Coordinates of C-alpha atoms and ligand atoms in Angstrom, one line a residue:
X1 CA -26.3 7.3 -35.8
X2 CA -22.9 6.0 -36.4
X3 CA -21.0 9.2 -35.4
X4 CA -23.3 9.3 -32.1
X5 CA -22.2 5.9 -31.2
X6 CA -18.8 6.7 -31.5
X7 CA -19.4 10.1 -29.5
X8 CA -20.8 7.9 -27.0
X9 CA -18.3 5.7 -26.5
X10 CA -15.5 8.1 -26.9
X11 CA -17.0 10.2 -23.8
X12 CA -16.9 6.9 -21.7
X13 CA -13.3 6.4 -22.8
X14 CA -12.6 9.6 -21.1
X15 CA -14.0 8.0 -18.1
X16 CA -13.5 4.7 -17.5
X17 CA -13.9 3.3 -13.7
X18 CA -10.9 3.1 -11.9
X19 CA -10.6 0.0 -9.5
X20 CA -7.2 0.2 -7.7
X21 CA -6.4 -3.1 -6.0
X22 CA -3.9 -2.3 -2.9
X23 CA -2.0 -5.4 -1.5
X24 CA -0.1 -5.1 1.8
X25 CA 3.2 -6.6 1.8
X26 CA 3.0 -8.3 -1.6
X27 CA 6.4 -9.0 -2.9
X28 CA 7.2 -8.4 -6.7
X29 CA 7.3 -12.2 -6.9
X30 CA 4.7 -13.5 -4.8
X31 CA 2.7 -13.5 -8.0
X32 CA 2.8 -16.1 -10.4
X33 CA 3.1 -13.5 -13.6
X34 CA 6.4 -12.3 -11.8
X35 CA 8.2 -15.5 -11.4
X36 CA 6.2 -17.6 -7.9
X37 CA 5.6 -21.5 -8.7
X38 CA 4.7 -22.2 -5.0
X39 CA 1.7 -19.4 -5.2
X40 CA -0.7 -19.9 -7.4
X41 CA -2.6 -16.4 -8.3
X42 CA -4.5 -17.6 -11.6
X43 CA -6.2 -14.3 -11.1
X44 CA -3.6 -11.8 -10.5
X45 CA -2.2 -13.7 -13.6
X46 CA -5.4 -13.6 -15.8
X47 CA -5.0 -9.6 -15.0
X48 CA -1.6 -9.3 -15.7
X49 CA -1.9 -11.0 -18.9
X50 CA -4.8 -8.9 -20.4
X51 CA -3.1 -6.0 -19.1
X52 CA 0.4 -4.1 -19.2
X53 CA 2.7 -6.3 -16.6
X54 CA 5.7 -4.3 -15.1
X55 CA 9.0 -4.9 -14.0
X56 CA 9.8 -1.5 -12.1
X57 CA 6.7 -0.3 -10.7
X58 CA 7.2 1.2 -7.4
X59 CA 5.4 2.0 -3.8
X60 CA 6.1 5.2 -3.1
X61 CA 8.3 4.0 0.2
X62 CA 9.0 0.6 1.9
X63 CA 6.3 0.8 4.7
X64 CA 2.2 1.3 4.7
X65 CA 1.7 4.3 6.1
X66 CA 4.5 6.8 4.4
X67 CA 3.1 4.8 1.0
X68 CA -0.2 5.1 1.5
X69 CA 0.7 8.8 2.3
X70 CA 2.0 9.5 -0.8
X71 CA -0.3 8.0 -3.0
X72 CA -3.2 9.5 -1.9
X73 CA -1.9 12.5 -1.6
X74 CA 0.8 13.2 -3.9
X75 CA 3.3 14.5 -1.7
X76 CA 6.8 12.9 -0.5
X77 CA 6.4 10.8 3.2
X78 CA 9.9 12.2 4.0
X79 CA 8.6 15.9 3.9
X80 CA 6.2 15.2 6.6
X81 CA 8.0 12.7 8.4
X82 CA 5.4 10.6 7.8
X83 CA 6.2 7.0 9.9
X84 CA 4.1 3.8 10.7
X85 CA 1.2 4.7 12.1
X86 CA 0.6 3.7 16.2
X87 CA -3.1 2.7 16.7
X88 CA -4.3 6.4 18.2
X89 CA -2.9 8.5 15.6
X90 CA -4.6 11.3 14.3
X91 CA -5.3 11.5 10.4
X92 CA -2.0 12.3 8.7
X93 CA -3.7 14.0 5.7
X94 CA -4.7 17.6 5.6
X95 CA -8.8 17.4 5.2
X96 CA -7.8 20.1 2.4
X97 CA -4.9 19.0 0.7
X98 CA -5.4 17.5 -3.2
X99 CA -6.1 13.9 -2.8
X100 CA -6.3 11.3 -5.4
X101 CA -10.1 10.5 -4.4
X102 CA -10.8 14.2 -4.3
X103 CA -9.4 14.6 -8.4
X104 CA -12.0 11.9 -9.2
X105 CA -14.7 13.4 -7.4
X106 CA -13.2 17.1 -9.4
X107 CA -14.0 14.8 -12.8
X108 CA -17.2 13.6 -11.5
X109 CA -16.8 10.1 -10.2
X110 CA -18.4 8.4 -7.2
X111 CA -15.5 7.7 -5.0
X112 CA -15.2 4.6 -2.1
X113 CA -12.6 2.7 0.1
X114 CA -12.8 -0.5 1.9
X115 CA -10.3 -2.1 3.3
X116 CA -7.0 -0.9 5.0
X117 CA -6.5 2.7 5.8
X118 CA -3.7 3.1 8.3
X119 CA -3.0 6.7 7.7
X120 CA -4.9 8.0 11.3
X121 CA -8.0 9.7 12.2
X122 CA -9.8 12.0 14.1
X123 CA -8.4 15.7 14.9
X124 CA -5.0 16.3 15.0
X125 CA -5.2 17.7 18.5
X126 CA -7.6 14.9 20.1
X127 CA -6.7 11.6 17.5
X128 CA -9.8 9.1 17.1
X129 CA -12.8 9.0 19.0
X130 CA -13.7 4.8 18.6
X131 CA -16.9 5.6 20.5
X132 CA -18.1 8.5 18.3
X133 CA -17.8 10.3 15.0
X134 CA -14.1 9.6 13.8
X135 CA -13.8 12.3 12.0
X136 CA -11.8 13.8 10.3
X137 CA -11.1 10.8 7.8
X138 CA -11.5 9.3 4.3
X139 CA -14.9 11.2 3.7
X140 CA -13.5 14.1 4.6
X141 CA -10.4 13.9 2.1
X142 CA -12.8 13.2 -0.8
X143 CA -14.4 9.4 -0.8
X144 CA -18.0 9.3 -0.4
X145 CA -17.6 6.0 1.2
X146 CA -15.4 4.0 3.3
X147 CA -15.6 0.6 4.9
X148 CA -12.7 0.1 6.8
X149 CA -10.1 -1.5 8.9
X150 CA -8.9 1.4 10.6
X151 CA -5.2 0.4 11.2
X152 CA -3.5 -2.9 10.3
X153 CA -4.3 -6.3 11.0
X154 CA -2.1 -7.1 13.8
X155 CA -2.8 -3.5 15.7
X156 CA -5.9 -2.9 17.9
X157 CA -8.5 -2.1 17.6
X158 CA -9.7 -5.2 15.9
X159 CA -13.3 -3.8 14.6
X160 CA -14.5 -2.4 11.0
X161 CA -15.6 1.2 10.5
X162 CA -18.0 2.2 8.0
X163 CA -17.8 5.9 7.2
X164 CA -17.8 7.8 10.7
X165 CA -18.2 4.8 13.1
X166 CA -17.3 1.4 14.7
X167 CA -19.6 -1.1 13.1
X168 CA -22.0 -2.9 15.8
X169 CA -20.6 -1.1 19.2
X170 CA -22.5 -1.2 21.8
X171 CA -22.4 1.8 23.4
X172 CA -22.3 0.1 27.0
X173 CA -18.8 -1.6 26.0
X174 CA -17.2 1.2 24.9
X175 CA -13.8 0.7 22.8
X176 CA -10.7 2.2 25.1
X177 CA -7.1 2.1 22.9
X178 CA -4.2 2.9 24.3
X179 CA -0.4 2.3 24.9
X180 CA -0.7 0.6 28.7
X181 CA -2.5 -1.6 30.7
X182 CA -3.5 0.8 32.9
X183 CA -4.7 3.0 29.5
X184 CA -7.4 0.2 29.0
X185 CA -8.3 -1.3 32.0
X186 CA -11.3 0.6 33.0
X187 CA -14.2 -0.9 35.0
X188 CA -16.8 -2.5 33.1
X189 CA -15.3 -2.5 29.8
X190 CA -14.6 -6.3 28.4
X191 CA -10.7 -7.1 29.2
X192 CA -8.3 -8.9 26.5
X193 CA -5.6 -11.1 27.7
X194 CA -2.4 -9.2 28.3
X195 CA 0.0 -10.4 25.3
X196 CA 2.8 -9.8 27.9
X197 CA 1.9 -12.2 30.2
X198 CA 1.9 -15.1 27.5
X199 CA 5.4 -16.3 26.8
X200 CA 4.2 -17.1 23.1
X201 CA 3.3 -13.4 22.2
X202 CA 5.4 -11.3 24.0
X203 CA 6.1 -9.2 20.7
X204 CA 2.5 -7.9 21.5
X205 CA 0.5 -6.0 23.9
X206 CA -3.0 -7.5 23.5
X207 CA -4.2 -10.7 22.4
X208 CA -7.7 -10.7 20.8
X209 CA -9.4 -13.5 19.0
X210 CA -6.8 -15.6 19.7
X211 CA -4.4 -13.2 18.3
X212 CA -1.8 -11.0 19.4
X213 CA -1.9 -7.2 18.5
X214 CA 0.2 -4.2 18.6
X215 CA -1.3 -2.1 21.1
X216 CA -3.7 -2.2 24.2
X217 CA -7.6 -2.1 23.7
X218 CA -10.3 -3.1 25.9
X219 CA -14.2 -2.9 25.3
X220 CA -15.9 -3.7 22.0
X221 CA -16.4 -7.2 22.2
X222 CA -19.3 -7.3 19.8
X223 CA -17.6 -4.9 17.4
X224 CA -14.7 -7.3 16.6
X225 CA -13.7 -8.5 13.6
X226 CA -13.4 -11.7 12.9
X227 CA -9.8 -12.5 10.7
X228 CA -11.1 -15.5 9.1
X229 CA -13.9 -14.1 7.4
X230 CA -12.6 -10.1 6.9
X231 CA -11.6 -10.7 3.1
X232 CA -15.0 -12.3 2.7
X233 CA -16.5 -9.0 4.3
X234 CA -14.3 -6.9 2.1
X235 CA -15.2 -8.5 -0.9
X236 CA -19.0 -8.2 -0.3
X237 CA -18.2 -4.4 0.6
X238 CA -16.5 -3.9 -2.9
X239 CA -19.4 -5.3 -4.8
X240 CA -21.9 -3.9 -3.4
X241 CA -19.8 -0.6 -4.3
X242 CA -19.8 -1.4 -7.7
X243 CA -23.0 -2.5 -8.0
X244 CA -24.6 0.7 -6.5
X245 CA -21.9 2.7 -8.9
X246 CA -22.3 0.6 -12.2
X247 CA -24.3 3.4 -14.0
X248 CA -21.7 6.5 -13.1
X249 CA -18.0 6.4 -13.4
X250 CA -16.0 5.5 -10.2
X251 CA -12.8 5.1 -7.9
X252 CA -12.9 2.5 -5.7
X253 CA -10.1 1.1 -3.7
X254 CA -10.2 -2.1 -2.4
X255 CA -7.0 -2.3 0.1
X256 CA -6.4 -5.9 1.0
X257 CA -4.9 -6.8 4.8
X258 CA -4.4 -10.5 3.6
X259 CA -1.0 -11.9 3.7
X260 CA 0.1 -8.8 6.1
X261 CA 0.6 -10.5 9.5
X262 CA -0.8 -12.5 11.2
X263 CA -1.8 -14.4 8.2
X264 CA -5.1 -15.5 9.1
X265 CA -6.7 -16.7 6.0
X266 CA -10.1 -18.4 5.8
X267 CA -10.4 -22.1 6.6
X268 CA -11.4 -23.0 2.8
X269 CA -7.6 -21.6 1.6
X270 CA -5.6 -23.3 4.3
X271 CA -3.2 -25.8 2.8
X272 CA -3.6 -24.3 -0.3
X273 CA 0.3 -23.7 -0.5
X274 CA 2.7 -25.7 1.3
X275 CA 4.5 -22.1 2.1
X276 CA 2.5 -22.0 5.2
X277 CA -0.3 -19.3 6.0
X278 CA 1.5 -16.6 3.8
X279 CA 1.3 -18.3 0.8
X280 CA -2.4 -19.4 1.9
X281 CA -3.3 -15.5 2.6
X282 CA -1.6 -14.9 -0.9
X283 CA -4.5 -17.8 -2.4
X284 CA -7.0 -15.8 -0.5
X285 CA -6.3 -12.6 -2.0
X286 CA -5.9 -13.6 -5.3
X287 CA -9.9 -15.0 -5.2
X288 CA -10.7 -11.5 -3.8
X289 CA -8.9 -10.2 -7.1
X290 CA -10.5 -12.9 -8.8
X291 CA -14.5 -12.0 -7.0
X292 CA -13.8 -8.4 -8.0
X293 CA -12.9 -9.2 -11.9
X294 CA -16.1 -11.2 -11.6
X295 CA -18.8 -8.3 -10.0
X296 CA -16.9 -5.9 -13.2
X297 CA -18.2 -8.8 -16.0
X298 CA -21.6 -9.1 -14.3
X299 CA -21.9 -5.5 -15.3
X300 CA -20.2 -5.5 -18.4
X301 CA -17.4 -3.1 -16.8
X302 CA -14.5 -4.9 -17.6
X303 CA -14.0 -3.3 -21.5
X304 CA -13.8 0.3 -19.4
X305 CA -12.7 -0.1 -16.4
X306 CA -8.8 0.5 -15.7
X307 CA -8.0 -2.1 -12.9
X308 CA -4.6 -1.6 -11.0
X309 CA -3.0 -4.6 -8.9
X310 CA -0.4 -3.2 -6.9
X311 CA 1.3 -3.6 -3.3
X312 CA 2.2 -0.9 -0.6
X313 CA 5.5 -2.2 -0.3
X314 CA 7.9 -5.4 -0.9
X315 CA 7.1 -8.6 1.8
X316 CA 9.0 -8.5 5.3
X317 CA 11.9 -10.1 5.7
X318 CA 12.6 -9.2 9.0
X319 CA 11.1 -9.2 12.5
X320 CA 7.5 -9.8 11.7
X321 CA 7.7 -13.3 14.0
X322 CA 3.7 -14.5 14.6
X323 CA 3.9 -17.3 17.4
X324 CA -0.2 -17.4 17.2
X325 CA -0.2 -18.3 13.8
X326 CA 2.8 -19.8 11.5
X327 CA 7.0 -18.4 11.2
X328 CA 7.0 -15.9 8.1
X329 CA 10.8 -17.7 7.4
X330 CA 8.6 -19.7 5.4
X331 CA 8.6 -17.6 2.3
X332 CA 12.5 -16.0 2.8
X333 CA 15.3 -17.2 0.6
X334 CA 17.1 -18.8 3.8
X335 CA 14.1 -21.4 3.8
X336 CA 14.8 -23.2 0.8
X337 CA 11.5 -24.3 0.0
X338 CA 11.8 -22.0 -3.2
X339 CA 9.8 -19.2 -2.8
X340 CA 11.5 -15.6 -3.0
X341 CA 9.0 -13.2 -2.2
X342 CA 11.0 -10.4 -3.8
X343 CA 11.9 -12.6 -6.4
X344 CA 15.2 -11.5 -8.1
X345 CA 15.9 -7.7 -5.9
X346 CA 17.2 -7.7 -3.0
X347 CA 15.5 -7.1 0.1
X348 CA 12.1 -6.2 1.3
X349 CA 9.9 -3.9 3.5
X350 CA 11.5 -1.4 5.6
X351 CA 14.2 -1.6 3.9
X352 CA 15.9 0.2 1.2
X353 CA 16.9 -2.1 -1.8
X354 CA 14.6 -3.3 -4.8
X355 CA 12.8 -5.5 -3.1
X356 CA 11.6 -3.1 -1.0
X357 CA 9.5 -0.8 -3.1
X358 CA 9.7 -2.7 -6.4
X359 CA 6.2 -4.3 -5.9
X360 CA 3.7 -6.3 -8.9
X361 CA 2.4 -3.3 -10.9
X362 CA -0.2 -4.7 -13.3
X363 CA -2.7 -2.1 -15.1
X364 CA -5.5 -3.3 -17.5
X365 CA -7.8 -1.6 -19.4
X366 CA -8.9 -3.5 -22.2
X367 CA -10.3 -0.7 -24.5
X368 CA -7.1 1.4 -24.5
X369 CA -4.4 -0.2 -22.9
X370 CA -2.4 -3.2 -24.9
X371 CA -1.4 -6.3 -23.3
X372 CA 2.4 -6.9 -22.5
X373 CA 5.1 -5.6 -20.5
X374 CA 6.5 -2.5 -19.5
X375 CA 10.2 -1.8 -18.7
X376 CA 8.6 1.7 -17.3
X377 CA 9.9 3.2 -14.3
X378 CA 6.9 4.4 -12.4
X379 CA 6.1 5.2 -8.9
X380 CA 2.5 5.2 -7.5
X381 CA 3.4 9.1 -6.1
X382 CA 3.3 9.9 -9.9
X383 CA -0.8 8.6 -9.7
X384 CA -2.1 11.3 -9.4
X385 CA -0.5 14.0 -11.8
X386 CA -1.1 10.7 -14.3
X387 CA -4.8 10.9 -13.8
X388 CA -5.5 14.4 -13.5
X389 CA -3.6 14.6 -16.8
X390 CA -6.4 11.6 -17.7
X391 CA -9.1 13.5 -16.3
X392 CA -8.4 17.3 -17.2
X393 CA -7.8 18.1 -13.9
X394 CA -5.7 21.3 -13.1
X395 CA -3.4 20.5 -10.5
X396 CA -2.1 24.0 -8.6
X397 CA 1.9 23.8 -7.9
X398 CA 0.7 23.1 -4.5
X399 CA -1.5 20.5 -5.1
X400 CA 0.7 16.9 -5.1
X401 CA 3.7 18.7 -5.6
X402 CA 5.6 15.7 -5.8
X403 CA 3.6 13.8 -7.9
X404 CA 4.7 14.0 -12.0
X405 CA 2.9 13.4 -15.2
X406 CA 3.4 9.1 -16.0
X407 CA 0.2 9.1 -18.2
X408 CA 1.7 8.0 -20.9
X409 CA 4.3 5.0 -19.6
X410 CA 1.1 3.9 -17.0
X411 CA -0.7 3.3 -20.6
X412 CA 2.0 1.4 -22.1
X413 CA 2.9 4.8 -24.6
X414 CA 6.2 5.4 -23.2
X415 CA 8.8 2.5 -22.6
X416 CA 11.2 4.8 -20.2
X417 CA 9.3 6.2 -17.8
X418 CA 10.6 8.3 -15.0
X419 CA 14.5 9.2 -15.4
X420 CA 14.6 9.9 -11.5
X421 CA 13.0 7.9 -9.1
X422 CA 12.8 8.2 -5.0
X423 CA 12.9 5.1 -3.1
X424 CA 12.0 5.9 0.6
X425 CA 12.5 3.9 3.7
X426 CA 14.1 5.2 6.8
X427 CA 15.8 7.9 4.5
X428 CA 15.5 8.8 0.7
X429 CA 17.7 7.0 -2.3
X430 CA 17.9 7.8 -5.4
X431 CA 17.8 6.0 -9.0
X432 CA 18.6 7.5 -12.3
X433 CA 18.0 4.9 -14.8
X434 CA 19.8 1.6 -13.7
X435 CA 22.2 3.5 -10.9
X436 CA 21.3 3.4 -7.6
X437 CA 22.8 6.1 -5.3
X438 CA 22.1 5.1 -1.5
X439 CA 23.5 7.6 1.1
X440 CA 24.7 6.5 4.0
X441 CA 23.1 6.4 7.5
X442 CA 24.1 6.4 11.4
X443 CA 24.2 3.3 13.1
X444 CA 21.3 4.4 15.3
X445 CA 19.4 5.2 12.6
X446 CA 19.6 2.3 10.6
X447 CA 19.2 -0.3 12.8
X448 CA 19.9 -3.0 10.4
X449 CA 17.1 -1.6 8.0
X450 CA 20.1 0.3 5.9
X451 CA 23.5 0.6 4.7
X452 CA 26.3 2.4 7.0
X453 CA 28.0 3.5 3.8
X454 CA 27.1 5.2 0.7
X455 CA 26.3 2.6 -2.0
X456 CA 26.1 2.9 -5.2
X457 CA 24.6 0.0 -7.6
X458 CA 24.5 -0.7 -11.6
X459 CA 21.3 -2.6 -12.0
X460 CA 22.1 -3.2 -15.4
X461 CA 24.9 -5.6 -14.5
X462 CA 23.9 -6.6 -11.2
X463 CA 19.8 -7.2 -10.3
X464 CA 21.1 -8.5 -6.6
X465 CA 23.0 -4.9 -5.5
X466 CA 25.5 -7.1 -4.6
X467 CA 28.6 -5.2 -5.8
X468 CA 29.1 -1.2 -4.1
X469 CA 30.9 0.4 -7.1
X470 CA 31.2 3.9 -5.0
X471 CA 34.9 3.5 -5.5
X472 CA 34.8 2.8 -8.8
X473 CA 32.5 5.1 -9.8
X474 CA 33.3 8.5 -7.2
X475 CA 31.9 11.0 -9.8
X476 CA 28.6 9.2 -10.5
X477 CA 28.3 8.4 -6.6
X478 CA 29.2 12.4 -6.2
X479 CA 26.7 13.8 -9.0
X480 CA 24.1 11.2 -7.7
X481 CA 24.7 12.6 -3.7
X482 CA 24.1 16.1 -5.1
X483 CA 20.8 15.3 -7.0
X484 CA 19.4 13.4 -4.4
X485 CA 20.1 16.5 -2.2
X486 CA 18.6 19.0 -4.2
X487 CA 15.6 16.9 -4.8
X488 CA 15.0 16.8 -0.8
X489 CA 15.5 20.4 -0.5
X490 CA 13.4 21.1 -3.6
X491 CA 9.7 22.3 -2.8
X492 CA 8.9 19.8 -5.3
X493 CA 10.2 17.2 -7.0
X494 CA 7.0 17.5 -9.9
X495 CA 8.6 21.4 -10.4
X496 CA 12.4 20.8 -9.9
X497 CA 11.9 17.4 -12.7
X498 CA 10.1 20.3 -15.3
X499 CA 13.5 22.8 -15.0
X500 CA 16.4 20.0 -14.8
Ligands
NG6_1 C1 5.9 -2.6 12.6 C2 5.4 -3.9 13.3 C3 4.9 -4.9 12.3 C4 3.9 -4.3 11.3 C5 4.5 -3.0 10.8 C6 3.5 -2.2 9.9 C7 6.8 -4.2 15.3 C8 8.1 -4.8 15.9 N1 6.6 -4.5 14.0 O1 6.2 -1.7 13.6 O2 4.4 -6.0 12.9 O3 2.7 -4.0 12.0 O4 4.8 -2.1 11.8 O5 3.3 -2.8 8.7 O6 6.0 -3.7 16.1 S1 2.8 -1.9 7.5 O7 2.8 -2.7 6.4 O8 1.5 -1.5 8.0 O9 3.8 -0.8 7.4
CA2 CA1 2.4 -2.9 4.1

């Protein structure tokens, strides 16, 4: 009896749950565990502090969609060229490339999203089809479901899709999305204000619900979302995920919009900081954290389930301005009001320092994993060879190439983690340890989002890359150049890490 107990239970330890909770935009320290007093997440915290906390978790690069990219599937954004994703792009994933969801299913799990997707869909040669079947997308990369918001929060269009369509379209207002006025205004269709025409939002094209959007879209009008309620929507989406899945094991993603602009939280969280709607979207998503935790006791899934909290890349820092709603300055270090975002690394999203890739990486999983934290270097690329490791699942040298084997630091086993890390943003750095090598970049291709000479920082003595020691240093800078080259030209960075 005793021995089939313990069979039992070993065979579910093999196969926890896996619930991976996806900020956007969350900066290392806009979480209390990692240093915010003006935030508080008692949540993320309670997490965190059952869990394995660490300092140098990374996203995979310092903007959504080349992130997203790389977690899901493994591969390098760079290689693909992989950029921010306009409103009509096509899916940006092979339908049958290795994906993270697709390994689960491989190990038997029932597999959903909800929430943000922002990696395209629809055909490659015809994009999405918002009145039809958009497809190819998550289902057909491996999820059995998806409840989503198809791009970001401040792009149109502004409706939910669940699986293949727009949720509550009627099919006499048809959705039209496109880069012009004259893309969108087609007879019949219900017509947004024109963002352009209102000195307030002239950063955007379209302004619906109040709110200005990247992009043009007209048509839809009972398929919009509403911005104050979405997290609520999510969160019901998640739980009723879990609840269906609570007898199998699962993946689920829940990939919050929240404190991405424009920073719409619900009425019930506004004032809830004194950071402004930021820090009130940061409340908001901390409850979400803290409704999923719950829906996991109800079940008695918390002891087996591994929960991630992570963030697809550092907070903005830059030209994210939001007339409609409140100044992001609010939560930069020029504000005063003592709230760093990226806490002590420099920098944030789109960017190429600390800040912007070094993101809140909690992991708890009470039956295996012990509570504290981890030094670790790890990158959320390396998910996948991690879990298939976890799983027994045979990855071909094809399959995630990039992706490498951090099984053992994600479970608190190893202390060191990954001696080579890339940090992507508009180019590719490199850190070995606590050297940072970044090469330099053209004027017209940086654009103030990188440095115009080849840095190179000693972590160790200075958190803030503050002080360039390439002329101190020419060999290390040299050796570092030459690595970071050969990894970019390797095929893959999981193979070339195996032979050097
Ligand atoms: C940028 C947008 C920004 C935001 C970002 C995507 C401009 C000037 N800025 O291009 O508002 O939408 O894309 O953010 O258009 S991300 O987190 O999804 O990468
Ligand atoms: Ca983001």
């Amino acid at each position: 009896m005793a021995s089939g107990l313990a069979c039992a239970s070993a065979a579910n330890l093999s196969r926890p749950n896996v619930v991976l909770i996806y900020g956007d935009d969350v900066g290392y320290a806009d979480v209390g565990v990692n240093g915010a007093t003006q935030i508080d997440t008692p949540n993320i915290d309670q997490l965190a502090a059952g869990g394995l906390n660490f300092t140098d978790g990374h996203s995979s690069a310092s903007t959504c969609t080349p992130s997203r990219y790389s977690l899901l599937t493994g591969v390098q954004a760079f290689r693909h060229n992989v950029r921010i994703a306009p409103p009509n792009e096509p899916l940006l994933i092979d339908p049958d490339a290795m994906t993270l969801p697709r390994l689960f299913k491989q190990a038997g799990y029932s597999t959903g999203i909800v929430g943000k997707w922002h990696l395209g869909l629809g055909d490659k040669d015809t994009g999405p089809n918002w009145n039809g079947a958009l497809k190819p997308g998550p289902l057909e990369l491996g999820f059995d479901s998806a409840f989503l918001l198809p791009t970001t929060n401040d792009r149109v269009p502004c409706v939910y899709v669940d699986g293949h369509h727009v949720v509550n379209l009627d099919p006499n207002d048809p959705i039209y999305v496109g880069d012009t006025l004259a893309d969108v205004q087609i007879a019949g269709s219900t017509q947004y204000p024109d963002a352009r025409k209102d000195s307030n939002e002239v950063f955007y094209k379209s302004i619906v619900n109040g709110i200005g959007r990247i992009g043009y879209m007209s048509g839809g009008q009972s398929a919009l979302w509403d911005d104050y309620t979405s997290t609520d929507v999510f969160v019901g989406k998640a739980c009723e995920f879990i609840t269906e899945h609570r007898d199998q094991p699962f993946f689920l993603i829940y990939s919050a919009q929240d404190i991405h602009i424009p920073n719409a939280p619900n009425q019930r969280f506004k004032g809830a900081t004194k950071l402004g709607s930021r820090g009130d979207a940061m409340v908001q998503l901390d409850w979400a954290v803290g409704a999923i935790l719950e829906e996991l006791e109800r079940y008695g899934l918390s002891e087996n389930t591994i929960v991630i909290f992570t963030s697809d890349n550092g907070p903005t820092h830059h030209d994210d301005s939001y007339p409609s709603t409140e100044k992001v300055e609010l939560y930069s270090p020029k504000s005063g009001n003592g709230h760093d975002a990226s806490g002590p690394w420099r920098g944030g999203k789109y960017e190429i320092y600390e800040g912007s890739t070094r993101v809140p990486l909690v992991i708890r999983w009470p039956a295996q994993i012990q509570a504290g934290t981890s030094q670790a270097t790890v990158n959320q690329i390396d998910f996948m060879a991690s879990f298939a490791n976890f799983l027994n699942v045979e990855l071909s040298a094809d399959e995630g190439r990039d992706s490498r084997d951090a099984l053992a630091a994600l479970l608190g086993e190893d202390a060191t983690g990954s001696e080579l890390l890339i940090e992507e943003g508009r180019g590719v750095a490199l850190r070995m340890g606590d050297w940072k090598f970044i090469p330099a970049m053209a004027p017209k291709y940086a654009r103030g989002f990188w440095p115009l000479e080849d840095c190179l920082y000693d972590l160790s003595k200075d958190v803030g890359e503050q002080n360039n020691l390439i002329l101190q240093y020419p060999e290390k800078a040299q050796s570092m150049s030459l690595r970071l080259k050969e990894l970019k030209s390797s095929k893959s960075i999981r193979a070339y890490s195996q032979t050097h």
